[in-house]
Short mmCIF file of C-alpha atoms in Angstrom, two decimals:
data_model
loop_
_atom_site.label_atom_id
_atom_site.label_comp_id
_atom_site.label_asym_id
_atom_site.label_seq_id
_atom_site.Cartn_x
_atom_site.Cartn_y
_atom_site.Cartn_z
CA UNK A 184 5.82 23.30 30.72
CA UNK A 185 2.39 23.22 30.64
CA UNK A 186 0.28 22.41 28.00
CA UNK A 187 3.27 21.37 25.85
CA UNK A 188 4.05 17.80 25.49
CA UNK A 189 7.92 17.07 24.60
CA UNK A 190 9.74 13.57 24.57
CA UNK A 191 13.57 13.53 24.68
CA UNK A 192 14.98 10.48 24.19
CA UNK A 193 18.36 8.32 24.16
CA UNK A 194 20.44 9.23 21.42
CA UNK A 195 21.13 5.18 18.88
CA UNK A 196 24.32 4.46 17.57
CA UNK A 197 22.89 4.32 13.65
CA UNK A 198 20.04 6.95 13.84
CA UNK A 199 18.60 8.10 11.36
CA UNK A 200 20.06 11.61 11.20
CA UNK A 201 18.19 15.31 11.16
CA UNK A 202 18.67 17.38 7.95
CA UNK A 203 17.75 20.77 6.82
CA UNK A 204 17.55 19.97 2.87
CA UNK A 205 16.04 22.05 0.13
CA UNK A 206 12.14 21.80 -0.86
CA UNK A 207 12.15 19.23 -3.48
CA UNK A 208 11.29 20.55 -7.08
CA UNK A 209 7.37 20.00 -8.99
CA UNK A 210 9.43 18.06 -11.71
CA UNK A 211 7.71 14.49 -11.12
CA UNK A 212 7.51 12.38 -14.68
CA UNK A 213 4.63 10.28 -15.11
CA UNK A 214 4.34 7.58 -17.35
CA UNK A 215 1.79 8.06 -19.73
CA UNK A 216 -1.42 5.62 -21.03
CA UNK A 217 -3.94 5.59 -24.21
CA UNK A 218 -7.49 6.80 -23.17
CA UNK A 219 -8.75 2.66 -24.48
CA UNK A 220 -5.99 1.06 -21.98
CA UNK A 221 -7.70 3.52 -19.12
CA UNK A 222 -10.66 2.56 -19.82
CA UNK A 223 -10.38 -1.31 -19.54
CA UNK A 224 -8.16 -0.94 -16.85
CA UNK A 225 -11.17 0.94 -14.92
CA UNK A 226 -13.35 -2.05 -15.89
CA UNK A 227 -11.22 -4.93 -14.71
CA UNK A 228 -9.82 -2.80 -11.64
CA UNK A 229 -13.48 -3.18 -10.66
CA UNK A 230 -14.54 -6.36 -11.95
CA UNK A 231 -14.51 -9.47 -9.36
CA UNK A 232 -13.71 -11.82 -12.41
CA UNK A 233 -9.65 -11.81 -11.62
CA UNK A 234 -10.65 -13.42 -7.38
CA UNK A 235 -11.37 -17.14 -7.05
CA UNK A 236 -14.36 -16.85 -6.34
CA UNK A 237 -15.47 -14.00 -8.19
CA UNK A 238 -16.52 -11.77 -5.35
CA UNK A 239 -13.29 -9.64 -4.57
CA UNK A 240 -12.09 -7.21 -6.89
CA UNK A 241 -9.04 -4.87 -6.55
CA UNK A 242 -11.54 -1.91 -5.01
CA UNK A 243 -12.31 -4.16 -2.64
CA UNK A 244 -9.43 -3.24 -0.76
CA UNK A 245 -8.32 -0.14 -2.38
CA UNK A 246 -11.78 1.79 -3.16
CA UNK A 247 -11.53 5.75 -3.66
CA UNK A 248 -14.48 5.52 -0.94
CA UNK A 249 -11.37 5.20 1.80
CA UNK A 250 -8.60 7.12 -0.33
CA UNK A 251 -7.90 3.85 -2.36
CA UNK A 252 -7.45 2.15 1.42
CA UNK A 253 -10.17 0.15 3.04
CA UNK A 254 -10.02 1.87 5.84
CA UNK A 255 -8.99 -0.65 8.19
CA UNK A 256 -5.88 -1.65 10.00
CA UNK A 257 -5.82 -5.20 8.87
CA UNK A 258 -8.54 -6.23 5.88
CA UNK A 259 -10.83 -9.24 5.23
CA UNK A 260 -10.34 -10.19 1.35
CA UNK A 261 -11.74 -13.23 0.49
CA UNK A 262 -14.78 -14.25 2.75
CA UNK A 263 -15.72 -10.68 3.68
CA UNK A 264 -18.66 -8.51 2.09
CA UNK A 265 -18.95 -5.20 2.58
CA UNK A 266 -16.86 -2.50 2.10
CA UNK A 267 -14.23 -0.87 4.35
CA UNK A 268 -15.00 -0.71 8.10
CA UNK A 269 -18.37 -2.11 7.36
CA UNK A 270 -16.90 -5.05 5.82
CA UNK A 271 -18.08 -8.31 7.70
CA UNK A 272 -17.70 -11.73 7.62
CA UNK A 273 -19.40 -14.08 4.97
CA UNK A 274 -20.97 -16.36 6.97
CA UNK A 275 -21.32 -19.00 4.33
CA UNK A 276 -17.39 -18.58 3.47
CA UNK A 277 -15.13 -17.12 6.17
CA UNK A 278 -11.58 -15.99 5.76
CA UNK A 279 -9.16 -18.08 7.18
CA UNK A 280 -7.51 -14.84 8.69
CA UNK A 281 -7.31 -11.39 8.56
CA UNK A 282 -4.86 -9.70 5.71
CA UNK A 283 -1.09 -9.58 6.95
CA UNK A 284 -0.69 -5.93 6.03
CA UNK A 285 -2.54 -2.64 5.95
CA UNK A 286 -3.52 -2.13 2.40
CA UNK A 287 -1.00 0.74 1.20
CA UNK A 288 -2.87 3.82 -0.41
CA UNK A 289 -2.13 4.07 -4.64
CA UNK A 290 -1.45 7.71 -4.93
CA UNK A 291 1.52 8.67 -8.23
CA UNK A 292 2.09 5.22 -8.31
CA UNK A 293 2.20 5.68 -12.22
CA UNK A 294 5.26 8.71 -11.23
CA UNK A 295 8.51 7.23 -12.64
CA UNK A 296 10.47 7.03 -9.12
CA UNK A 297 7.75 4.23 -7.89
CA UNK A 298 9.80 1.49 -8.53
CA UNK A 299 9.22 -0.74 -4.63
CA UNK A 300 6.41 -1.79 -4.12
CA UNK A 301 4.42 -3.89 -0.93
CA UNK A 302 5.79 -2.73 2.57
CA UNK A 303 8.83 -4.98 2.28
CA UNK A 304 10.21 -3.92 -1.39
CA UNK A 305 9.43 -7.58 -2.44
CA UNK A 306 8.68 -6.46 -5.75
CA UNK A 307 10.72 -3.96 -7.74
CA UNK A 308 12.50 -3.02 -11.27
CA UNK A 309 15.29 -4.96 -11.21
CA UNK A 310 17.54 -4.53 -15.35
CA UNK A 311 19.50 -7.54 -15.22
CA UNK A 312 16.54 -9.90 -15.01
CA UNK A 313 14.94 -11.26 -17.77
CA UNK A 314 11.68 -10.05 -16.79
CA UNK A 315 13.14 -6.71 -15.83
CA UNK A 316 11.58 -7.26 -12.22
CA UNK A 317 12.60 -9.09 -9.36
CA UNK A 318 9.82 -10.56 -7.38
CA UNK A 319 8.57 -13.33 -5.26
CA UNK A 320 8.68 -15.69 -8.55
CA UNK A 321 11.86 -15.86 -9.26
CA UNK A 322 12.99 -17.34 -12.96
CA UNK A 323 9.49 -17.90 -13.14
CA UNK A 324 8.25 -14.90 -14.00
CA UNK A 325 6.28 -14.27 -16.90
CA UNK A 326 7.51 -11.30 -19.15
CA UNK A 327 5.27 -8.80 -20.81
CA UNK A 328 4.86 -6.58 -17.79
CA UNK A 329 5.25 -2.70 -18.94
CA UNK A 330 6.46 -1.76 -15.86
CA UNK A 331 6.90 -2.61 -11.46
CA UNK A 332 3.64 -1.44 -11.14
CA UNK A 333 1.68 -3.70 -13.25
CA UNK A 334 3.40 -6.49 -11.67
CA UNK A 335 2.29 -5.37 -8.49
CA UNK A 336 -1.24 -5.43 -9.31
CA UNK A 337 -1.31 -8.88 -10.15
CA UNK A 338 0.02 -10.63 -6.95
CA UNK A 339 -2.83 -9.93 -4.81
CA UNK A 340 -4.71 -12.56 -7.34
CA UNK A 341 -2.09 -15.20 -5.87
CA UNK A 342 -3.26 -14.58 -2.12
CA UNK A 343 -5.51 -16.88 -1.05
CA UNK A 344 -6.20 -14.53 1.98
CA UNK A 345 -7.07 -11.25 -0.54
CA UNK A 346 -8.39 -12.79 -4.09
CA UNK A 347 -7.76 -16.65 -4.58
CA UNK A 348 -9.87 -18.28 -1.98
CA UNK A 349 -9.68 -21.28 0.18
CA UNK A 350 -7.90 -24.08 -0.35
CA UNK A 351 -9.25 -25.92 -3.38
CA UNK A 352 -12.32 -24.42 -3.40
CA UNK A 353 -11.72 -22.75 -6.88
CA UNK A 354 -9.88 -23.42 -10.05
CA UNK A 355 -7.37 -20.46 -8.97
CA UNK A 356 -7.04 -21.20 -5.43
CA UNK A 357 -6.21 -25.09 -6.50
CA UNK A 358 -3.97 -23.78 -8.68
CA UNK A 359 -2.18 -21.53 -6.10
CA UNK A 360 -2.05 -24.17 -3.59
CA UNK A 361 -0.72 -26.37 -5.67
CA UNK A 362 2.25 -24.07 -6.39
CA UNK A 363 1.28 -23.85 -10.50
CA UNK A 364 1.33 -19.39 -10.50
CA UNK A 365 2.52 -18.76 -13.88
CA UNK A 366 2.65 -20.42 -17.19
CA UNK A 367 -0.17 -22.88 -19.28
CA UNK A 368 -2.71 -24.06 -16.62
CA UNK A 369 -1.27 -21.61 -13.56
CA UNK A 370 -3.45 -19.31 -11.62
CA UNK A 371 -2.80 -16.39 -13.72
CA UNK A 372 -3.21 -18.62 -17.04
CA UNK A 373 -6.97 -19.46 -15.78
CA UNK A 374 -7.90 -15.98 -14.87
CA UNK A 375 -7.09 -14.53 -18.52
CA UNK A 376 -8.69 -16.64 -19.92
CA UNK A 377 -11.95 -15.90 -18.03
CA UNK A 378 -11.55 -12.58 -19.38
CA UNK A 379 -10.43 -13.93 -22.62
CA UNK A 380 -13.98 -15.20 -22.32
CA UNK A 381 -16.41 -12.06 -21.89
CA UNK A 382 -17.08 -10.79 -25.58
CA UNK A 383 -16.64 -7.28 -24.05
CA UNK A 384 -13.01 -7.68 -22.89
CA UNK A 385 -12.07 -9.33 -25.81
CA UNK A 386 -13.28 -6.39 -27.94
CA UNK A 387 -12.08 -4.09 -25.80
CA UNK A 388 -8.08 -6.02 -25.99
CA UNK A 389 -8.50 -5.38 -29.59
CA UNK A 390 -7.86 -1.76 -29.68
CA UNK A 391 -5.09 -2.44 -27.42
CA UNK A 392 -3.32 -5.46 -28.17
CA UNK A 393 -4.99 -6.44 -31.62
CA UNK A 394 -6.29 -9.85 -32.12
CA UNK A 395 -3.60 -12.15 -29.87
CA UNK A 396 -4.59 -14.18 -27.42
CA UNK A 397 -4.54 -12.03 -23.58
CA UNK A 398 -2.16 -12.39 -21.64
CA UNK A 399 -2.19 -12.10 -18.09
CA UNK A 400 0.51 -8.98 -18.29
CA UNK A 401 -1.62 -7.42 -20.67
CA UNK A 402 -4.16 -7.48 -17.85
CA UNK A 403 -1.83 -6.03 -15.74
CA UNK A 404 -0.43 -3.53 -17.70
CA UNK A 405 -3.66 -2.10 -18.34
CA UNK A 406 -5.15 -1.96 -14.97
CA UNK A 407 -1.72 -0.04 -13.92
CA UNK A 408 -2.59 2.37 -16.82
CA UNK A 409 -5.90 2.94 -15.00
CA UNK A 410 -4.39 3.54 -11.66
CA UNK A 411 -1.33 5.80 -12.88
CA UNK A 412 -4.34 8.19 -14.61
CA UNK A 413 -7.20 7.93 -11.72
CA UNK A 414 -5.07 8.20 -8.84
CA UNK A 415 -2.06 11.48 -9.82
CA UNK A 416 -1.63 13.50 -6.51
CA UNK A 417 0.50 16.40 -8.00
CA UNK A 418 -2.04 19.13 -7.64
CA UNK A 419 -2.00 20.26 -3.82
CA UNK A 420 -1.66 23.78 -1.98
CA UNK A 421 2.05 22.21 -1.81
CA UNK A 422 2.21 21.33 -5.27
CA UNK A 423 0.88 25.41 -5.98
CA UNK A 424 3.71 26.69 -3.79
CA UNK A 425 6.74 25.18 -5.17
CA UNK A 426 5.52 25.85 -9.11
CA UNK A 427 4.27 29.66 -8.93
CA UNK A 428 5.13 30.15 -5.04
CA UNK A 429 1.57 30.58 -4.04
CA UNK A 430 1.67 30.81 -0.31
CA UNK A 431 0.44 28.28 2.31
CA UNK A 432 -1.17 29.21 5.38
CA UNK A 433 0.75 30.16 8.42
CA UNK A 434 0.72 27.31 10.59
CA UNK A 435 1.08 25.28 7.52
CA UNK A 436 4.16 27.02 6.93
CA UNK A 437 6.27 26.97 9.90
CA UNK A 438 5.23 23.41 9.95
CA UNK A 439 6.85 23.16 6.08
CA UNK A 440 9.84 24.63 8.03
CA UNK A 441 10.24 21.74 10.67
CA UNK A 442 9.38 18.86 8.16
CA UNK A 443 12.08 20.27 5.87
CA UNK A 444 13.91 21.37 8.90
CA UNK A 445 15.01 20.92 12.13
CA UNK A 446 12.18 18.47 13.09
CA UNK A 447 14.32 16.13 10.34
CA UNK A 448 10.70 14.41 8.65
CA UNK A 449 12.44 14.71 5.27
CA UNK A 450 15.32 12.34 6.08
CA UNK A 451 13.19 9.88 5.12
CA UNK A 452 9.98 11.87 3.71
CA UNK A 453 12.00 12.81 0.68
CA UNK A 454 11.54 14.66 -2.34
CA UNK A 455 8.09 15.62 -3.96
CA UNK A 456 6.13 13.03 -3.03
CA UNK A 457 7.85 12.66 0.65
CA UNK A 458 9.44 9.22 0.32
CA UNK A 459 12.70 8.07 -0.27
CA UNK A 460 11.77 5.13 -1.37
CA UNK A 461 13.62 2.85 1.28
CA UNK A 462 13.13 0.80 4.43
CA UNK A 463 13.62 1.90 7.96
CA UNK A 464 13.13 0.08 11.37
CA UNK A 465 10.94 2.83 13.71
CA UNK A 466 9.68 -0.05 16.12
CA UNK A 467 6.16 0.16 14.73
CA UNK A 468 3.84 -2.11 16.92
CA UNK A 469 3.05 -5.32 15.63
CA UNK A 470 -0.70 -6.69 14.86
CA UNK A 471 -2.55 -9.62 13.28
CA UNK A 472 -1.59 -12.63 12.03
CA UNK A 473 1.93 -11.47 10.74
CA UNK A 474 3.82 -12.52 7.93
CA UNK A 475 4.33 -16.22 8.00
CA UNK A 476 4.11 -18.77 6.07
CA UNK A 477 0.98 -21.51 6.82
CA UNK A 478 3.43 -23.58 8.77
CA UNK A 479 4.82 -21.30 10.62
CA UNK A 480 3.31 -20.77 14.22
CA UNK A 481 3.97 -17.10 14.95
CA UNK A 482 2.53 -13.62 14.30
CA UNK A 483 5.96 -11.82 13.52
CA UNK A 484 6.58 -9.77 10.87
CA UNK A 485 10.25 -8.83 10.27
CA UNK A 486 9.55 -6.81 7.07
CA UNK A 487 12.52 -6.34 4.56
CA UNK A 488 14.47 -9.15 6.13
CA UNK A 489 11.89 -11.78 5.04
CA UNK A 490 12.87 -10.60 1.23
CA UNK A 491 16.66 -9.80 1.76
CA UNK A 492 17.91 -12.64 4.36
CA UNK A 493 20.03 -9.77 6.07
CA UNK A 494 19.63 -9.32 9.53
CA UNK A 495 20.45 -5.43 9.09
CA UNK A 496 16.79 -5.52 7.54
CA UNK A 497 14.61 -6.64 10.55
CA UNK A 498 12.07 -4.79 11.04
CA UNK A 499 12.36 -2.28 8.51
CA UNK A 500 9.25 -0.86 6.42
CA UNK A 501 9.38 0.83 2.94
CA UNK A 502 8.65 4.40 3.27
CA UNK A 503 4.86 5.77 2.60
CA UNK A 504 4.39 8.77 0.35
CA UNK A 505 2.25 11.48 2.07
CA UNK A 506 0.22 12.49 -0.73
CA UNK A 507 -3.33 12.60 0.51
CA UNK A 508 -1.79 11.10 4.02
CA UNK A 509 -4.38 12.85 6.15
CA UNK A 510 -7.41 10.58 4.59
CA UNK A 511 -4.97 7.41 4.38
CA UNK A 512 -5.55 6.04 7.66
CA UNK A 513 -5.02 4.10 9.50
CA UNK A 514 -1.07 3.92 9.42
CA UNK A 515 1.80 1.65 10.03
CA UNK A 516 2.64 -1.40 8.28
CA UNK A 517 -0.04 -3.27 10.02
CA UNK A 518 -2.26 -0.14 10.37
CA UNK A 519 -1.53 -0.39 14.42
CA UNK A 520 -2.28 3.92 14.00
CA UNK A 521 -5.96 4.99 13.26
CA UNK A 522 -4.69 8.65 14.10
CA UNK A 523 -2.33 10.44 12.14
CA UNK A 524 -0.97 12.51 15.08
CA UNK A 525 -0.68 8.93 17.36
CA UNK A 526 1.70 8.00 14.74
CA UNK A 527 3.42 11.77 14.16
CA UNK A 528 3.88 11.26 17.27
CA UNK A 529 5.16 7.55 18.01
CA UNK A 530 8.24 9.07 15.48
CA UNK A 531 9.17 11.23 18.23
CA UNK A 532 9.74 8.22 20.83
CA UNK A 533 9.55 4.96 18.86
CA UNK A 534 10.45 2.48 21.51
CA UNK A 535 8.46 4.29 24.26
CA UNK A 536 5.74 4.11 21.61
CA UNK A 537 5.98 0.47 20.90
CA UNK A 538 6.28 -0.56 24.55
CA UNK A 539 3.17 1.46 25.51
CA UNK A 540 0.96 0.45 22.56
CA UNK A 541 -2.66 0.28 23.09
CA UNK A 542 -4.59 -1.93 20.61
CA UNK A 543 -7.74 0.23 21.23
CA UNK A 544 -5.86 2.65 18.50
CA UNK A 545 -6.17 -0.17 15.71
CA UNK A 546 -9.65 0.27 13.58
CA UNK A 547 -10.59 -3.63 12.68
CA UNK A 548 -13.53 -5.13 11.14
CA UNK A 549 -15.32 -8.11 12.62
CA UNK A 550 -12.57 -10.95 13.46
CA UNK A 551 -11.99 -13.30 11.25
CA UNK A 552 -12.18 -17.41 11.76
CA UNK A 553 -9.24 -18.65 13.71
CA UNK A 554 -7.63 -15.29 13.71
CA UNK A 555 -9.23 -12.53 16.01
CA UNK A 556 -7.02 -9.71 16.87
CA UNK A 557 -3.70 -10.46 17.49
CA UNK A 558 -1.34 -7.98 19.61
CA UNK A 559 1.83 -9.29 19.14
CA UNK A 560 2.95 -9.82 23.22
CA UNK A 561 6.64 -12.00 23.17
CA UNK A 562 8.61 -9.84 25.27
CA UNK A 563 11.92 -11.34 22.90
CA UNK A 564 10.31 -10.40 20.19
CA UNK A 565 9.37 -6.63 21.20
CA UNK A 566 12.90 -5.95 22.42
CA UNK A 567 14.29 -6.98 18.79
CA UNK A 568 12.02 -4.63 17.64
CA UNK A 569 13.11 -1.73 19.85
CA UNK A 570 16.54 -2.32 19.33
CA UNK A 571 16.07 -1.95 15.33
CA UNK A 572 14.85 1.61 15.82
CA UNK A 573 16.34 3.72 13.06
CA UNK A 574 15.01 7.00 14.66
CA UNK A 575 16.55 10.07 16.19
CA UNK A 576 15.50 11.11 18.62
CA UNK A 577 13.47 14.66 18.75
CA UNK A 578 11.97 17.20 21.31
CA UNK A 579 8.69 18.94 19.81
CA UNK A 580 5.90 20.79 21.35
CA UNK A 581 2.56 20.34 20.81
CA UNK A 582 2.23 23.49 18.97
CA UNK A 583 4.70 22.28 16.55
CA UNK A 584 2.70 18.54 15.86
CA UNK A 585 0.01 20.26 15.19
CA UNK A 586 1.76 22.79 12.92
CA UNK A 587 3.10 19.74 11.26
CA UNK A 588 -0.44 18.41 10.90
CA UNK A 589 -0.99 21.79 9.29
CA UNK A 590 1.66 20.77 6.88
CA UNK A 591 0.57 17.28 6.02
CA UNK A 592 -2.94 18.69 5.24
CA UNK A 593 -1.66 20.76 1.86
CA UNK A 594 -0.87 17.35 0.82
CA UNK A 595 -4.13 16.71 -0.09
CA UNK A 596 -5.08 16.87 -3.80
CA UNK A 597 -8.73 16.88 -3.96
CA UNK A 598 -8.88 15.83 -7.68
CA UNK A 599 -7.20 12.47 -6.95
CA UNK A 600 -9.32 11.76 -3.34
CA UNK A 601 -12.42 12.04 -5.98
CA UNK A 602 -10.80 9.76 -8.89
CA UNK A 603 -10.99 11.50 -12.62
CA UNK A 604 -13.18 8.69 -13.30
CA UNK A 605 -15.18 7.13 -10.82
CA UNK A 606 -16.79 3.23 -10.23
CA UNK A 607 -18.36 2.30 -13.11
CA UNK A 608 -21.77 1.61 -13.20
CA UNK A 609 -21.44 -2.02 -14.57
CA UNK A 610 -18.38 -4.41 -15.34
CA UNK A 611 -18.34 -6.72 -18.70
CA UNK A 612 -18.68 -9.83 -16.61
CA UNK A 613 -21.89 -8.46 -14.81
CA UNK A 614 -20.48 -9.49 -11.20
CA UNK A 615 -21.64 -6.73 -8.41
CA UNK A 616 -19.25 -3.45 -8.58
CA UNK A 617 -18.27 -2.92 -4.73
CA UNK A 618 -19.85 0.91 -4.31
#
């Protein structure tokens, strides 16, 4: 037919299946923070203090310039300057690669339901631990940590390839690579007590923790505070309709209609803030360096199987939320999508989209040492990812994508894309604020 593009595909034994459900209900719970633990959250969020070697901060990667992205299919942390696509190479210290994983947007990450967190789920809430989460540290991790997110924040400090530096070239990156993470003299241990250090911080852990020594969860749990408060999506055109059933646009509607509906987005899109907070295989391309250990010689990345040991998990990704999704780019686990209707509509033929993958559709900074871009070309490899694919398949127009795209726009809550609070002008430790 012409001028309408369709895909029909093989039907997989396991599919994902298509379901009509109803609209999900404006009932999200958000935990909630005192204006002072905000307030010093925005300060170290910003600060550079908590990298290695005191030139990455947490914005460096998530800034509200690029919808608390960077922008970028696959960052430069450590040994970059610059922000987002700009971001370039130090010359005097370059990264030893490129960032495994697209940097995930931070939209209601302070909603209750976020308890997963990192594209593989390696972190989450986990009751029966002592620590109340189960992450990447085992029995060694520290207590004190109000909640998943906070943990979360605080791993990218452990990275040598996002905050800790190069081997040895820094008290934390020594620590790191020595294996000493938690406890007296780890990585995190060092850190608070630089900002144990800055009269400023200490004051300002007064009015939040009285007079006791600061932790590093105390860091943590006030720097989640700070993103739970800047970055609360709940305030869209889609938010308006389901509360007081103010009405969205037509084209916006009838694409509401297929995401809810037959086009079967919301099997895995679920509830308010469109995730269901799982992992699903949908043969996304694979770029970079992968996720691999230092030893290991490959650029694979077999997602939620590298945390669970079960080979039902290859390959499968934790859900995004769509809040804001349209500014979020680019998309994918490793970013592979700089378009958000390439990757609308790689969902409607995964494998086909996988086998056909063109790398010009990545956005990348300047490559990295050792590590330029890396299209991931084992023809093994590729067919394990095809044959993961979760997805059903699906026959749409192009008048429906873009009425979906229609859709995914009243997703956007302006309030959050600006921040309620902004980059600070200044930081305690007087480091440069990335702007």
């Amino acid at each position: 037919m012409k001028g309408v593009w369709c895909v029909a595909v093989v039907v997989a034994l396991g599919a994902v299946p298509v379901v009509a459900g109803p609209l999900p209900k404006a009932d999200a719970r958000f935990s909630e923070h005192s204006p002072e633990e905000i307030a010093l959250g925005q300060l170290l969020y910003y600060d550079p203090i908590l990298s290695g070697n005191k030139t990455v901060s947490c914005a460096s990667c998530h800034h509200p310039e690029f919808a608390t992205g960077d922008g970028v299919s696959l960052g430069l942390g450590d040994g970059g300057l610059g922000l987002g696509p700009d971001r370039r190479i130090d010359p005097g210290n370059p990264p030893e690669q490129r960032i495994a994983r697209n940097a995930p947007a931070l939209f209601n990450l302070g909603a209750e339901e976020f308890t997963r967190f990192f594209h593989d789920g390696r972190l989450e809430a986990d009751p029966t631990r002592p620590s109340g989460l189960r992450t990447p540290l085992g029995a060694d991790m520290e207590r004190g940590f109000a909640s998943a997110l906070a943990a979360q924040a605080m791993f990218p400090v452990l990275s040598g390839d996002e905050m800790a530096g190069h081997y040895s070239e820094n008290d934390v990156a020594q620590a790191v690579r020595q294996g000493l993470l938690t406890g007296e003299g780890g990585a995190w241990s060092i850190l608070s007590g630089r900002v144990e250090a800055i009269p400023e911080y200490r004051a300002r852990f007064d009015a939040v923790i009285s007079d006791r020594p600061i932790a590093f969860a105390d860091i943590a749990n006030v720097m989640a505070a700070f993103v739970a408060f800047e970055w609360r999506a709940d305030d869209s055109p889609f938010d308006a309709y389901l509360r007081d059933g103010t009405p969205l646009p037509a084209k916006a509607a009838r694409g509401m209609d297929l995401f809810f509906g037959s086009a079967g987005c919301s099997a895995c899109h679920a509830g308010l803030f469109q995730t269901d907070h799982d992992f699903h295989a949908i043969a996304m391309p694979q770029i970079g360096p992968g996720k691999a250990a230092r030893f290991e010689r490959h650029n694979r990345d077999v997602g939620r199987m590298r945390v669970t040991g079960n080979a039902e998990d290859a390959y499968r990704f934790r859900t995004p939320s769509l809040r804001n999704v349209t500014h979020t780019a680019p998309y994918g686990h490793s970013g592979a999508y700089a378009s958000l209707e390439a990757v609308l509509r790689h969902h409607l033929d995964p494998v086909e989209g996988l086998q056909s993958y063109d790398a010009t559709q990545a956005m990348l900074p300047a490559p990295s040492r050792g590590s330029d871009f890396i299209l991931l070309t084992d023809a093994t490899e590729i067919a394990e990812i095809a044959a993961a694919n979760e997805l059903r398949p699906l026959m749409l127009s192009d008048i429906q994508i873009a009425d979906l795209l229609a859709f995914l726009e009243t997703l956007n809550d302006e309030q959050s894309l600006r921040g309620r609070m902004g980059v600070p002008e200044a930081v305690p430790s007087g480091l440069a604020v990335d702007r």
